[in-house]
Amino acid sequence: FGGGKLHGSVASFEPASSLCGLTAGRFSLPRSGRAHVGMAAAPQGYDGEAAVVSSTSNPQVKRLVKLREQARFRREEGSALLAGSAPVRELCGLGGKAQGALRTLLLLEQSPNEEDWHQEYLSYFAPDVEVVVLGEAAFKKATGIESAETKQAAAELFLPMPIAPSDATFQKARRVLVLDRVQDPGNVGTLLRTAVGLGWDAAVLVQGCDAFNDKALRASRGAPWRVPVSAGTWEDIRALAEGGTGLLVADMGGASPETIETNSGGGRGMMLVLSSEGAGVSRDADGLLKEGLAQSVGVPLKDDCESLNVGVAGGILMYALGGGV
């Protein structure tokens, strides 16, 4: 590998001020203030012959499953699990936005007759990266990936430092996506990935699905490490709107995007609220509409089309309102 450095069996972390573009390289540590006892990682100079964690009953595999499935445990550990060789390489490889957040790199065991893809994959990462090799059953159990692909990777990453909607990041943002009680992790992930791709600056999640849910992370390709994502409330949204940030609420009967004055926030930017499909516009959002603190926006549809999936509608509106990528 030209690397694969160990710190014994204990994961360690030293913040790097320039490695993450989100919050100056600041990442969460476990609430206990102690690093967790990690899995035995591959030794420095790993040549592909190291011991492989193969049992699905291994305590550390169980820990990864817990990390993937439980939001409370993620908060306690200060980390989350991102699956997928491409997003892990993009985010945590050399020069990636979350290079400094990488805690442990997980690789699927190579089959005996397979080309040595481990060597090539590790060349994208810092030489002291901690590596764990998992057998097929253990990897599937830990990551939830059922794909038949043989070249698979995942990573445990430190969570970005929590950021509130009242933070200056949101005060200065030009375009902010607000997800109001959107429960489906696939939709949440898709919308966050679209926001990143279209150049939106930040996102606020009001209740709904946790952005670090494993399915949401997979769909977003690690978006919460690319743009600031905050858990907020309607009080936070109201404060931003009263402070001059333009507020648009997506609604079936809303105005067409091209009729919206997107710089109406007096230079303070704009927020787009997307609500849960099943529940529709929330009472809080409706209240702000009635008070004149928000205006509704929608995607014009043919009469015989009742509605669009929130992920599709959100993507259209973000593109139409983005003012250029």
C-alpha positions as a LaTeX table, in Angstrom:
\begin{tabular}{lrrr}
\hline
Residue & $x$ (\AA) & $y$ (\AA) & $z$ (\AA) \\
\hline
Phe1 & 0.00 & 0.00 & 0.00 \\
Gly2 & 2.85 & 2.35 & 0.65 \\
Gly3 & 0.97 & 3.03 & 3.87 \\
Gly4 & $-1.81$ & 1.45 & 5.90 \\
Lys5 & $-0.39$ & 2.85 & 9.13 \\
Leu6 & $-1.74$ & 1.68 & 12.49 \\
His7 & $-2.20$ & 3.36 & 15.82 \\
Gly8 & $-2.45$ & $-0.01$ & 17.56 \\
Ser9 & $-6.09$ & $-1.03$ & 17.91 \\
Val10 & $-7.28$ & 2.39 & 19.01 \\
Ala11 & $-8.57$ & 4.88 & 16.49 \\
Ser12 & $-7.14$ & 8.36 & 16.91 \\
Phe13 & $-7.93$ & 11.69 & 15.35 \\
Glu14 & $-6.14$ & 14.96 & 15.00 \\
Pro15 & $-8.12$ & 17.82 & 13.40 \\
Ala16 & $-6.53$ & 19.30 & 10.31 \\
Ser17 & $-7.41$ & 22.94 & 9.79 \\
Ser18 & $-7.33$ & 22.91 & 6.00 \\
Leu19 & $-8.62$ & 19.48 & 5.07 \\
Cys20 & $-12.36$ & 20.05 & 5.11 \\
Gly21 & $-13.96$ & 22.95 & 3.33 \\
Leu22 & $-17.11$ & 22.85 & 5.47 \\
Thr23 & $-16.09$ & 23.87 & 8.94 \\
Ala24 & $-12.34$ & 24.47 & 8.75 \\
Gly25 & $-11.59$ & 20.81 & 9.33 \\
Arg26 & $-13.55$ & 20.58 & 12.59 \\
Phe27 & $-15.14$ & 17.21 & 13.26 \\
Ser28 & $-17.01$ & 15.70 & 16.16 \\
Leu29 & $-15.32$ & 13.45 & 18.69 \\
Pro30 & $-17.18$ & 10.81 & 20.72 \\
Arg31 & $-19.26$ & 12.37 & 23.49 \\
Ser32 & $-17.27$ & 10.42 & 26.06 \\
Gly33 & $-14.19$ & 12.34 & 24.94 \\
Arg34 & $-12.37$ & 9.03 & 24.37 \\
Ala35 & $-11.47$ & 7.40 & 21.10 \\
His36 & $-13.27$ & 4.11 & 20.55 \\
Val37 & $-11.47$ & 0.79 & 20.53 \\
Gly38 & $-11.45$ & 0.01 & 16.85 \\
Met39 & $-11.08$ & $-3.11$ & 14.76 \\
Ala40 & $-7.63$ & $-4.53$ & 14.21 \\
Ala41 & $-6.46$ & $-2.66$ & 11.16 \\
Ala42 & $-4.09$ & $-3.79$ & 8.46 \\
Pro43 & $-0.41$ & $-3.31$ & 9.40 \\
Gln44 & 1.75 & $-0.65$ & 7.80 \\
Gly45 & 2.96 & $-1.84$ & 4.40 \\
Tyr46 & 0.02 & $-4.24$ & 4.16 \\
Asp47 & 0.61 & $-6.58$ & 1.22 \\
Gly48 & $-2.81$ & $-8.18$ & 0.96 \\
Glu49 & $-1.97$ & $-11.07$ & 3.28 \\
Ala50 & $-3.22$ & $-9.60$ & 6.56 \\
Ala51 & $-5.86$ & $-11.33$ & 8.67 \\
Val52 & $-9.39$ & $-10.73$ & 7.43 \\
Val53 & $-12.37$ & $-10.06$ & 9.68 \\
Ser54 & $-14.78$ & $-12.68$ & 8.36 \\
Ser55 & $-17.33$ & $-13.39$ & 11.08 \\
Thr56 & $-20.60$ & $-11.48$ & 11.11 \\
Ser57 & $-20.65$ & $-12.04$ & 14.87 \\
Asn58 & $-17.41$ & $-10.14$ & 15.36 \\
Pro59 & $-18.07$ & $-7.44$ & 18.01 \\
Gln60 & $-16.64$ & $-4.73$ & 15.80 \\
Val61 & $-18.83$ & $-5.75$ & 12.87 \\
Lys62 & $-21.78$ & $-5.47$ & 15.24 \\
Arg63 & $-20.54$ & $-2.01$ & 16.23 \\
Leu64 & $-20.50$ & $-0.91$ & 12.59 \\
Val65 & $-24.04$ & $-2.21$ & 12.12 \\
Lys66 & $-25.12$ & $-0.23$ & 15.16 \\
Leu67 & $-23.34$ & 2.85 & 13.80 \\
Arg68 & $-25.17$ & 2.43 & 10.50 \\
Glu69 & $-28.62$ & 1.88 & 11.98 \\
Gln70 & $-28.84$ & 4.05 & 15.09 \\
Ala71 & $-28.74$ & 7.86 & 15.04 \\
Arg72 & $-28.19$ & 8.07 & 18.79 \\
Phe73 & $-25.15$ & 5.78 & 18.58 \\
Arg74 & $-23.75$ & 7.89 & 15.73 \\
Arg75 & $-24.01$ & 10.97 & 17.92 \\
Glu76 & $-22.37$ & 9.20 & 20.85 \\
Glu77 & $-19.49$ & 7.95 & 18.71 \\
Gly78 & $-19.20$ & 11.16 & 16.72 \\
Ser79 & $-18.99$ & 9.25 & 13.47 \\
Ala80 & $-21.01$ & 7.71 & 10.65 \\
Leu81 & $-20.57$ & 5.00 & 8.03 \\
Leu82 & $-20.38$ & 5.89 & 4.34 \\
Ala83 & $-20.58$ & 2.99 & 1.88 \\
Gly84 & $-19.42$ & 3.03 & $-1.71$ \\
Ser85 & $-15.91$ & 2.96 & $-3.15$ \\
Ala86 & $-16.45$ & 6.01 & $-5.41$ \\
Pro87 & $-17.90$ & 8.48 & $-2.86$ \\
Val88 & $-15.38$ & 7.36 & $-0.23$ \\
Arg89 & $-12.50$ & 7.99 & $-2.64$ \\
Glu90 & $-13.92$ & 11.35 & $-3.75$ \\
Leu91 & $-14.51$ & 12.59 & $-0.20$ \\
Cys92 & $-11.67$ & 11.04 & 1.77 \\
Gly93 & $-8.92$ & 10.63 & $-0.79$ \\
Leu94 & $-6.00$ & 13.02 & $-1.11$ \\
Gly95 & $-7.40$ & 16.53 & $-1.51$ \\
Gly96 & $-10.97$ & 15.45 & $-0.73$ \\
Lys97 & $-13.21$ & 17.70 & 1.34 \\
Ala98 & $-13.43$ & 15.12 & 4.12 \\
Gln99 & $-9.88$ & 13.77 & 4.03 \\
Gly100 & $-9.39$ & 14.91 & 7.60 \\
Ala101 & $-12.62$ & 13.22 & 8.72 \\
Leu102 & $-11.58$ & 9.71 & 7.71 \\
Arg103 & $-11.43$ & 7.46 & 10.75 \\
Thr104 & $-11.14$ & 3.98 & 9.24 \\
Leu105 & $-11.20$ & 2.68 & 5.68 \\
Leu106 & $-13.02$ & $-0.62$ & 5.13 \\
Leu107 & $-12.16$ & $-2.82$ & 2.16 \\
Leu108 & $-13.87$ & $-5.94$ & 0.88 \\
Glu109 & $-11.55$ & $-8.93$ & 0.85 \\
Gln110 & $-10.03$ & $-9.75$ & $-2.51$ \\
Ser111 & $-10.76$ & $-13.16$ & $-3.97$ \\
Pro112 & $-7.73$ & $-15.41$ & $-4.69$ \\
Asn113 & $-8.01$ & $-15.06$ & $-8.46$ \\
Glu114 & $-8.81$ & $-11.35$ & $-8.45$ \\
Glu115 & $-6.49$ & $-8.59$ & $-9.56$ \\
Asp116 & $-4.94$ & $-6.61$ & $-6.72$ \\
Trp117 & $-7.34$ & $-3.65$ & $-6.71$ \\
His118 & $-6.49$ & $-2.88$ & $-3.06$ \\
Gln119 & $-3.09$ & $-1.54$ & $-4.08$ \\
Glu120 & $-4.56$ & 0.79 & $-6.70$ \\
Tyr121 & $-7.42$ & 1.97 & $-4.47$ \\
Leu122 & $-5.13$ & 2.79 & $-1.53$ \\
Ser123 & $-2.96$ & 4.95 & $-3.78$ \\
Tyr124 & $-5.72$ & 7.60 & $-3.63$ \\
Phe125 & $-5.39$ & 7.97 & 0.16 \\
Ala126 & $-2.87$ & 9.32 & 2.63 \\
Pro127 & $-0.15$ & 6.75 & 3.44 \\
Asp128 & $-1.10$ & 6.58 & 7.13 \\
Val129 & $-4.76$ & 5.67 & 6.55 \\
Glu130 & $-6.10$ & 2.97 & 8.86 \\
Val131 & $-7.37$ & $-0.01$ & 6.89 \\
Val132 & $-9.66$ & $-2.90$ & 7.84 \\
Val133 & $-10.24$ & $-5.80$ & 5.47 \\
Leu134 & $-13.60$ & $-7.59$ & 5.76 \\
Gly135 & $-14.74$ & $-10.89$ & 4.33 \\
Glu136 & $-17.76$ & $-10.81$ & 2.03 \\
Ala137 & $-20.36$ & $-11.76$ & 4.65 \\
Ala138 & $-18.90$ & $-9.40$ & 7.27 \\
Phe139 & $-18.69$ & $-6.54$ & 4.74 \\
Lys140 & $-22.31$ & $-6.97$ & 3.68 \\
Lys141 & $-23.42$ & $-7.15$ & 7.31 \\
Ala142 & $-21.43$ & $-4.07$ & 8.34 \\
Thr143 & $-22.32$ & $-1.86$ & 5.37 \\
Gly144 & $-25.73$ & $-3.11$ & 4.28 \\
Ile145 & $-24.46$ & $-3.42$ & 0.69 \\
Glu146 & $-25.83$ & $-6.46$ & $-1.12$ \\
Ser147 & $-24.16$ & $-5.69$ & $-4.43$ \\
Ala148 & $-22.41$ & $-8.47$ & $-6.33$ \\
Glu149 & $-19.53$ & $-6.11$ & $-7.17$ \\
Thr150 & $-16.19$ & $-7.37$ & $-5.91$ \\
Lys151 & $-14.43$ & $-4.02$ & $-5.58$ \\
Gln152 & $-16.21$ & $-2.49$ & $-2.62$ \\
Ala153 & $-15.13$ & $-0.04$ & 0.05 \\
Ala154 & $-16.68$ & 1.92 & 2.89 \\
Ala155 & $-15.42$ & 4.31 & 5.54 \\
Glu156 & $-16.13$ & 5.45 & 9.05 \\
Leu157 & $-15.94$ & 9.23 & 9.11 \\
Phe158 & $-16.02$ & 11.72 & 11.94 \\
Leu159 & $-19.21$ & 13.76 & 11.85 \\
Pro160 & $-18.89$ & 17.44 & 10.90 \\
Met161 & $-19.17$ & 19.74 & 13.88 \\
Pro162 & $-22.85$ & 20.57 & 14.50 \\
Ile163 & $-23.87$ & 23.90 & 13.02 \\
Ala164 & $-27.05$ & 25.81 & 13.86 \\
Pro165 & $-29.19$ & 27.71 & 11.33 \\
Ser166 & $-28.38$ & 30.84 & 13.33 \\
Asp167 & $-24.71$ & 30.43 & 12.43 \\
Ala168 & $-23.14$ & 32.96 & 10.10 \\
Thr169 & $-22.82$ & 30.22 & 7.47 \\
Phe170 & $-26.58$ & 30.31 & 6.95 \\
Gln171 & $-26.80$ & 34.08 & 7.34 \\
Lys172 & $-24.42$ & 34.49 & 4.40 \\
Ala173 & $-25.70$ & 31.61 & 2.24 \\
Arg174 & $-27.10$ & 32.50 & $-1.18$ \\
Arg175 & $-29.28$ & 29.38 & $-1.59$ \\
Val176 & $-30.47$ & 27.17 & 1.29 \\
Leu177 & $-32.54$ & 24.01 & 0.94 \\
Val178 & $-35.04$ & 23.32 & 3.76 \\
Leu179 & $-36.48$ & 19.80 & 4.06 \\
Asp180 & $-39.63$ & 19.84 & 6.17 \\
Arg181 & $-40.42$ & 16.41 & 7.68 \\
Val182 & $-39.18$ & 14.50 & 4.61 \\
Gln183 & $-38.97$ & 10.96 & 5.96 \\
Asp184 & $-37.78$ & 8.82 & 3.08 \\
Pro185 & $-33.96$ & 8.48 & 3.23 \\
Gly186 & $-33.73$ & 8.00 & $-0.53$ \\
Asn187 & $-35.51$ & 11.31 & $-1.14$ \\
Val188 & $-33.44$ & 13.12 & 1.49 \\
Gly189 & $-30.21$ & 11.78 & 0.01 \\
Thr190 & $-31.25$ & 12.56 & $-3.55$ \\
Leu191 & $-32.21$ & 16.14 & $-2.67$ \\
Leu192 & $-28.96$ & 16.77 & $-0.80$ \\
Arg193 & $-26.92$ & 15.33 & $-3.67$ \\
Thr194 & $-28.83$ & 17.53 & $-6.12$ \\
Ala195 & $-28.25$ & 20.58 & $-3.92$ \\
Val196 & $-24.51$ & 19.91 & $-4.00$ \\
Gly197 & $-24.52$ & 19.35 & $-7.75$ \\
Leu198 & $-26.44$ & 22.55 & $-8.46$ \\
Gly199 & $-24.31$ & 24.71 & $-6.22$ \\
Trp200 & $-26.70$ & 25.32 & $-3.32$ \\
Asp201 & $-24.85$ & 26.47 & $-0.25$ \\
Ala202 & $-26.43$ & 24.69 & 2.72 \\
Ala203 & $-29.40$ & 22.65 & 3.93 \\
Val204 & $-31.65$ & 22.59 & 7.00 \\
Leu205 & $-33.56$ & 19.47 & 8.00 \\
Val206 & $-36.68$ & 20.10 & 10.09 \\
Gln207 & $-37.51$ & 16.79 & 11.75 \\
Gly208 & $-37.71$ & 14.01 & 9.14 \\
Cys209 & $-34.89$ & 11.64 & 8.22 \\
Asp210 & $-31.40$ & 11.96 & 9.66 \\
Ala211 & $-28.97$ & 13.06 & 6.94 \\
Phe212 & $-26.44$ & 10.53 & 8.28 \\
Asn213 & $-28.82$ & 7.59 & 7.92 \\
Asp214 & $-26.91$ & 4.99 & 5.87 \\
Lys215 & $-29.43$ & 4.95 & 3.01 \\
Ala216 & $-29.57$ & 8.75 & 2.92 \\
Leu217 & $-25.77$ & 8.95 & 2.91 \\
Arg218 & $-25.56$ & 6.42 & 0.10 \\
Ala219 & $-28.09$ & 8.37 & $-1.97$ \\
Ser220 & $-26.40$ & 11.70 & $-1.24$ \\
Arg221 & $-22.87$ & 10.36 & $-1.85$ \\
Gly222 & $-21.75$ & 11.93 & 1.41 \\
Ala223 & $-23.32$ & 15.36 & 0.84 \\
Pro224 & $-23.23$ & 16.35 & 4.55 \\
Trp225 & $-19.43$ & 16.51 & 4.29 \\
Arg226 & $-19.65$ & 18.66 & 1.14 \\
Val227 & $-22.08$ & 21.38 & 2.29 \\
Pro228 & $-23.25$ & 22.42 & 5.77 \\
Val229 & $-26.33$ & 20.45 & 6.82 \\
Ser230 & $-28.12$ & 21.54 & 9.99 \\
Ala231 & $-30.94$ & 20.09 & 12.06 \\
Gly232 & $-33.28$ & 23.02 & 12.61 \\
Thr233 & $-36.74$ & 24.09 & 13.69 \\
Trp234 & $-39.43$ & 26.35 & 12.28 \\
Glu235 & $-38.37$ & 28.95 & 14.80 \\
Asp236 & $-34.97$ & 28.98 & 13.07 \\
Ile237 & $-36.60$ & 29.33 & 9.64 \\
Arg238 & $-38.83$ & 32.14 & 10.87 \\
Ala239 & $-35.84$ & 34.00 & 12.31 \\
Leu240 & $-34.01$ & 33.82 & 8.97 \\
Ala241 & $-37.12$ & 34.97 & 7.09 \\
Glu242 & $-37.70$ & 37.87 & 9.49 \\
Gly243 & $-34.04$ & 38.78 & 9.10 \\
Gly244 & $-34.48$ & 39.30 & 5.38 \\
Thr245 & $-33.77$ & 35.92 & 3.79 \\
Gly246 & $-36.31$ & 35.22 & 1.06 \\
Leu247 & $-38.50$ & 32.18 & 1.78 \\
Leu248 & $-40.13$ & 30.05 & $-0.91$ \\
Val249 & $-42.47$ & 27.18 & $-0.06$ \\
Ala250 & $-42.99$ & 24.48 & $-2.67$ \\
Asp251 & $-46.69$ & 23.83 & $-3.21$ \\
Met252 & $-48.87$ & 22.28 & $-5.91$ \\
Gly253 & $-50.59$ & 25.58 & $-6.63$ \\
Gly254 & $-47.50$ & 27.74 & $-6.30$ \\
Ala255 & $-46.24$ & 30.26 & $-8.82$ \\
Ser256 & $-44.05$ & 29.11 & $-11.68$ \\
Pro257 & $-40.33$ & 29.51 & $-10.85$ \\
Glu258 & $-39.68$ & 31.96 & $-13.68$ \\
Thr259 & $-42.10$ & 34.43 & $-12.09$ \\
Ile260 & $-40.24$ & 34.41 & $-8.77$ \\
Glu261 & $-37.87$ & 37.24 & $-7.91$ \\
Thr262 & $-35.06$ & 35.14 & $-6.44$ \\
Asn263 & $-33.04$ & 38.06 & $-5.11$ \\
Ser264 & $-35.98$ & 39.42 & $-3.11$ \\
Gly265 & $-34.16$ & 38.75 & 0.15 \\
Gly266 & $-32.42$ & 42.11 & 0.08 \\
Gly267 & $-29.09$ & 40.49 & $-0.62$ \\
Arg268 & $-29.59$ & 37.91 & 2.13 \\
Gly269 & $-30.25$ & 34.98 & $-0.19$ \\
Met270 & $-33.14$ & 32.57 & $-0.43$ \\
Met271 & $-34.52$ & 29.41 & 1.22 \\
Leu272 & $-36.58$ & 26.77 & $-0.59$ \\
Val273 & $-38.85$ & 24.62 & 1.58 \\
Leu274 & $-39.75$ & 21.13 & 0.37 \\
Ser275 & $-42.33$ & 19.27 & 2.43 \\
Ser276 & $-43.20$ & 15.63 & 2.97 \\
Glu277 & $-45.22$ & 14.23 & 0.06 \\
Gly278 & $-47.82$ & 12.58 & 2.24 \\
Ala279 & $-48.46$ & 15.48 & 4.61 \\
Gly280 & $-47.99$ & 18.37 & 2.18 \\
Val281 & $-47.23$ & 21.92 & 3.28 \\
Ser282 & $-46.96$ & 22.02 & 7.06 \\
Arg283 & $-48.95$ & 24.28 & 9.34 \\
Asp284 & $-45.79$ & 26.22 & 10.17 \\
Ala285 & $-45.00$ & 26.88 & 6.51 \\
Asp286 & $-48.60$ & 27.79 & 5.81 \\
Gly287 & $-48.51$ & 30.26 & 8.69 \\
Leu288 & $-45.51$ & 32.04 & 7.20 \\
Leu289 & $-47.28$ & 32.17 & 3.83 \\
Lys290 & $-50.32$ & 33.80 & 5.41 \\
Glu291 & $-48.15$ & 36.32 & 7.25 \\
Gly292 & $-46.49$ & 37.35 & 4.02 \\
Leu293 & $-43.08$ & 36.12 & 5.14 \\
Ala294 & $-43.02$ & 33.51 & 2.38 \\
Gln295 & $-44.35$ & 32.94 & $-1.11$ \\
Ser296 & $-45.34$ & 29.67 & $-2.75$ \\
Val297 & $-43.64$ & 28.19 & $-5.79$ \\
Gly298 & $-44.51$ & 25.12 & $-7.83$ \\
Val299 & $-43.78$ & 23.11 & $-10.95$ \\
Pro300 & $-46.46$ & 23.64 & $-13.64$ \\
Leu301 & $-47.97$ & 20.26 & $-14.61$ \\
Lys302 & $-50.49$ & 18.97 & $-17.09$ \\
Asp303 & $-54.01$ & 18.61 & $-15.73$ \\
Asp304 & $-53.88$ & 14.81 & $-15.75$ \\
Cys305 & $-50.71$ & 14.69 & $-13.64$ \\
Glu306 & $-51.54$ & 14.96 & $-9.96$ \\
Ser307 & $-48.08$ & 15.50 & $-8.47$ \\
Leu308 & $-44.38$ & 14.75 & $-8.62$ \\
Asn309 & $-42.14$ & 12.87 & $-6.22$ \\
Val310 & $-40.53$ & 15.37 & $-3.84$ \\
Gly311 & $-37.08$ & 14.36 & $-5.05$ \\
Val312 & $-38.02$ & 15.11 & $-8.66$ \\
Ala313 & $-39.91$ & 18.32 & $-7.90$ \\
Gly314 & $-37.13$ & 19.54 & $-5.64$ \\
Gly315 & $-34.51$ & 18.98 & $-8.31$ \\
Ile316 & $-36.52$ & 20.93 & $-10.88$ \\
Leu317 & $-37.09$ & 23.83 & $-8.49$ \\
Met318 & $-33.48$ & 23.97 & $-7.34$ \\
Tyr319 & $-32.33$ & 24.11 & $-10.95$ \\
Ala320 & $-34.90$ & 26.75 & $-11.90$ \\
Leu321 & $-34.19$ & 28.92 & $-8.86$ \\
Gly322 & $-30.46$ & 28.39 & $-8.64$ \\
Gly323 & $-29.40$ & 31.34 & $-10.68$ \\
Gly324 & $-26.58$ & 29.38 & $-12.27$ \\
Val325 & $-24.32$ & 26.67 & $-10.85$ \\
\hline
\end{tabular}
